[in-house]
Amino acid sequence: MKRIGIVAALPGELKPLVSAWKKLDKNVWTGVVAGHECMAVAGGMGADAATRACERIFAAGPVDELMSVGWAGALSCGLKPPEVCGVSEVVDTRTGERFLTGQKEGCRLVTLDHVAGVAEKRRLAESYRAVMVDMEAATVGRLALARNVPFLCCKGISDAATDVLPDFSKFISSKGQLRMAAFLAHVALRPRYWRNLARMGSNSQRAAVALRGLIEEMLARPVE
């Protein structure tokens, strides 16, 4: 039995996976997947939050594999919500570092330090030949490499490449949490976002369910 660390940003990303697991603390669960002992932490959005989540997992004991999971934005019109995808390479756009995962067959994901808008998504797709964007995977990959632990990554698409959404970044707290009251107050006055946000909410839930299946499938096979 391996010990697997699973890092997500938000509890909703993990909800289908951990629904029957033991809850250790707020946004921290333990359970078994494919015969492996797993610890999952929803640590918040961004690099600092992902670092804290990884540290929580490392503090609980040795880790055989470290996995970054959760929602991502599509950069390509060929990838639509609520599809899920295993990731073969993660690129940190801030440093230029590239982190290979234990999955040779998969897509390329880029990590930003903020939420990407439509125009930036087009630029990222062209510059990096990537199909997805998130805010945490590169940090998880870096910490896995530092500890010589195999790195895995899989993501579910929450929003399409052309979806026009509010700027979430200005509503993310220093702890990586969405300041929901302020965000809702902002959106309430901007009906142009309502339809896309409703669609994003529905797609995110469906992607989380599909992501559970992909996580179970990935952990049932050996790391390449």
XYZ file of C-alpha atoms in Angstrom:
224
model
C 0.000 0.000 0.000
C 1.349 3.400 -1.015
C 0.629 6.674 0.740
C -0.720 9.231 -1.728
C -0.997 12.966 -1.081
C -3.785 14.689 -3.010
C -3.752 18.484 -3.236
C -6.704 20.565 -4.427
C -7.641 24.210 -4.087
C -11.330 24.041 -3.152
C -13.471 21.519 -1.233
C -15.892 21.240 -4.149
C -13.148 19.790 -6.308
C -12.775 16.890 -3.864
C -16.383 16.447 -2.731
C -17.285 13.396 -4.876
C -13.953 11.718 -4.080
C -13.999 12.189 -0.295
C -17.734 11.881 0.394
C -17.257 8.627 2.323
C -13.770 9.367 3.697
C -12.813 10.245 7.244
C -12.608 13.983 7.866
C -9.547 14.886 9.948
C -9.919 18.647 9.961
C -11.469 21.445 7.947
C -10.820 20.563 4.293
C -8.623 17.559 5.195
C -9.682 13.946 4.617
C -8.205 10.437 4.584
C -9.418 7.439 2.640
C -8.394 4.551 0.417
C -8.249 4.565 -3.394
C -7.248 1.462 -5.377
C -5.770 -0.040 -2.226
C -3.648 3.027 -1.430
C -3.874 5.178 1.680
C -4.701 8.724 0.615
C -4.720 12.090 2.339
C -6.533 14.887 0.522
C -6.258 18.574 1.374
C -8.182 21.472 -0.167
C -5.727 24.191 0.769
C -6.973 27.181 -1.218
C -6.069 28.869 -4.488
C -2.568 29.869 -5.511
C 1.017 28.874 -4.809
C 1.114 29.757 -1.114
C -2.053 27.813 -0.402
C -0.763 24.809 -2.359
C 2.480 24.947 -0.387
C 0.585 24.876 2.902
C -1.505 21.932 1.693
C 1.605 19.963 0.713
C 3.259 20.745 4.038
C 0.184 19.417 5.844
C 0.473 16.162 3.925
C 4.238 15.854 4.458
C 3.852 16.511 8.181
C 1.553 13.504 8.514
C 4.169 11.034 7.255
C 6.196 9.826 4.250
C 4.568 10.238 0.830
C 4.996 7.817 -2.079
C 3.231 9.996 -4.675
C 1.951 13.566 -4.736
C -1.007 14.502 -6.905
C -2.415 17.875 -7.972
C -6.133 17.684 -8.781
C -9.013 20.078 -9.270
C -10.609 22.447 -11.730
C -8.810 24.188 -14.567
C -9.717 26.583 -17.336
C -9.597 25.409 -20.944
C -7.161 27.144 -23.289
C -8.295 25.235 -26.355
C -11.708 25.061 -27.967
C -11.017 21.350 -28.392
C -11.297 20.834 -24.644
C -14.661 21.670 -23.154
C -16.246 21.505 -19.702
C -16.842 19.171 -17.950
C -14.124 17.047 -19.588
C -11.249 15.715 -17.481
C -7.674 15.139 -18.551
C -4.502 13.632 -17.176
C -1.528 15.972 -17.359
C 1.888 14.933 -18.652
C 3.682 18.275 -18.167
C 3.134 21.378 -16.046
C 4.757 24.702 -16.933
C 5.206 27.489 -14.390
C 4.716 30.682 -16.394
C 6.349 32.771 -13.670
C 9.680 30.914 -13.582
C 9.670 28.948 -16.845
C 10.153 25.674 -14.948
C 8.660 22.513 -16.412
C 7.562 19.555 -14.331
C 6.989 16.161 -15.906
C 4.436 13.884 -14.307
C 4.297 10.114 -14.063
C 1.878 10.039 -16.984
C 3.491 10.071 -20.429
C 0.182 10.262 -22.278
C -1.543 13.467 -21.304
C -1.872 17.162 -21.956
C 0.230 20.195 -21.048
C -1.011 22.548 -18.344
C 0.289 25.995 -17.450
C 0.177 27.502 -13.968
C -0.427 31.218 -13.415
C -0.402 33.345 -10.269
C -3.875 34.702 -11.114
C -7.069 33.722 -12.904
C -6.722 34.018 -16.687
C -9.190 35.940 -18.825
C -10.191 35.101 -22.386
C -7.483 37.165 -24.113
C -4.760 35.795 -21.860
C -5.979 32.259 -22.445
C -5.407 32.714 -26.184
C -1.890 33.992 -25.551
C -1.054 31.112 -23.204
C -2.312 28.534 -25.692
C -0.137 30.007 -28.439
C 2.959 30.572 -26.294
C 3.042 27.246 -24.458
C 1.050 24.892 -26.700
C -0.964 24.101 -23.598
C -4.653 23.247 -23.281
C -5.368 24.019 -19.607
C -4.495 26.621 -16.973
C -4.585 26.535 -13.170
C -2.959 28.256 -10.184
C -1.480 25.395 -8.114
C -0.068 22.473 -10.114
C 3.434 23.900 -10.633
C 3.886 24.389 -6.901
C 2.860 20.796 -6.211
C 5.228 19.601 -8.935
C 8.099 21.647 -7.516
C 7.590 20.290 -3.993
C 7.318 16.723 -5.275
C 10.588 17.150 -7.165
C 12.289 18.633 -4.090
C 11.407 15.507 -2.123
C 12.077 13.111 -4.997
C 8.444 11.992 -4.921
C 6.608 10.960 -8.114
C 4.240 13.695 -9.297
C 0.799 13.132 -10.802
C -1.719 15.658 -12.055
C -5.256 15.552 -13.410
C -7.764 18.324 -13.908
C -11.424 18.816 -14.765
C -12.469 21.683 -17.005
C -14.723 24.221 -15.282
C -14.801 26.940 -17.960
C -14.321 27.015 -21.708
C -11.630 28.946 -23.523
C -14.111 31.555 -24.730
C -16.195 31.972 -21.556
C -16.257 35.588 -20.388
C -16.191 35.598 -16.572
C -15.575 38.136 -13.814
C -12.018 38.684 -12.600
C -11.911 36.218 -9.717
C -8.366 37.223 -8.763
C -9.378 40.432 -6.996
C -11.637 38.425 -4.674
C -9.092 35.812 -3.548
C -7.920 36.330 0.026
C -4.339 36.046 1.267
C -5.213 32.502 2.390
C -6.335 31.507 -1.084
C -10.060 31.602 -0.340
C -12.705 33.268 -2.475
C -14.265 36.198 -0.601
C -17.734 35.054 -1.547
C -19.795 37.921 -0.134
C -17.733 40.536 -1.973
C -17.729 38.455 -5.150
C -21.509 37.997 -5.138
C -22.047 41.697 -4.497
C -19.845 42.482 -7.495
C -21.596 39.984 -9.775
C -25.092 41.031 -8.702
C -24.630 44.340 -10.516
C -23.256 42.725 -13.696
C -25.905 40.497 -15.295
C -23.702 39.879 -18.345
C -21.851 37.275 -16.249
C -24.845 35.445 -14.810
C -25.387 32.859 -17.529
C -21.715 31.910 -17.818
C -21.356 31.667 -14.035
C -24.399 29.410 -13.780
C -22.989 27.204 -16.529
C -19.595 27.185 -14.826
C -21.166 26.069 -11.544
C -22.987 23.183 -13.203
C -19.959 22.141 -15.245
C -17.695 22.305 -12.195
C -19.893 19.861 -10.288
C -19.952 17.468 -13.227
C -16.196 17.793 -13.718
C -15.598 16.948 -10.040
C -17.567 13.717 -10.442
C -15.623 12.796 -13.581
C -12.392 13.738 -11.831
C -13.078 11.209 -9.085
C -13.227 8.468 -11.721
C -10.006 9.630 -13.344
C -8.172 9.799 -9.996
C -9.286 6.265 -9.177
C -8.158 5.081 -12.609
C -4.751 6.780 -12.344
C -4.039 5.408 -8.881
C -5.016 1.909 -9.957
C -2.141 1.782 -12.459
C 1.599 2.097 -11.809
C 3.389 5.397 -12.339
C 5.335 5.303 -15.619
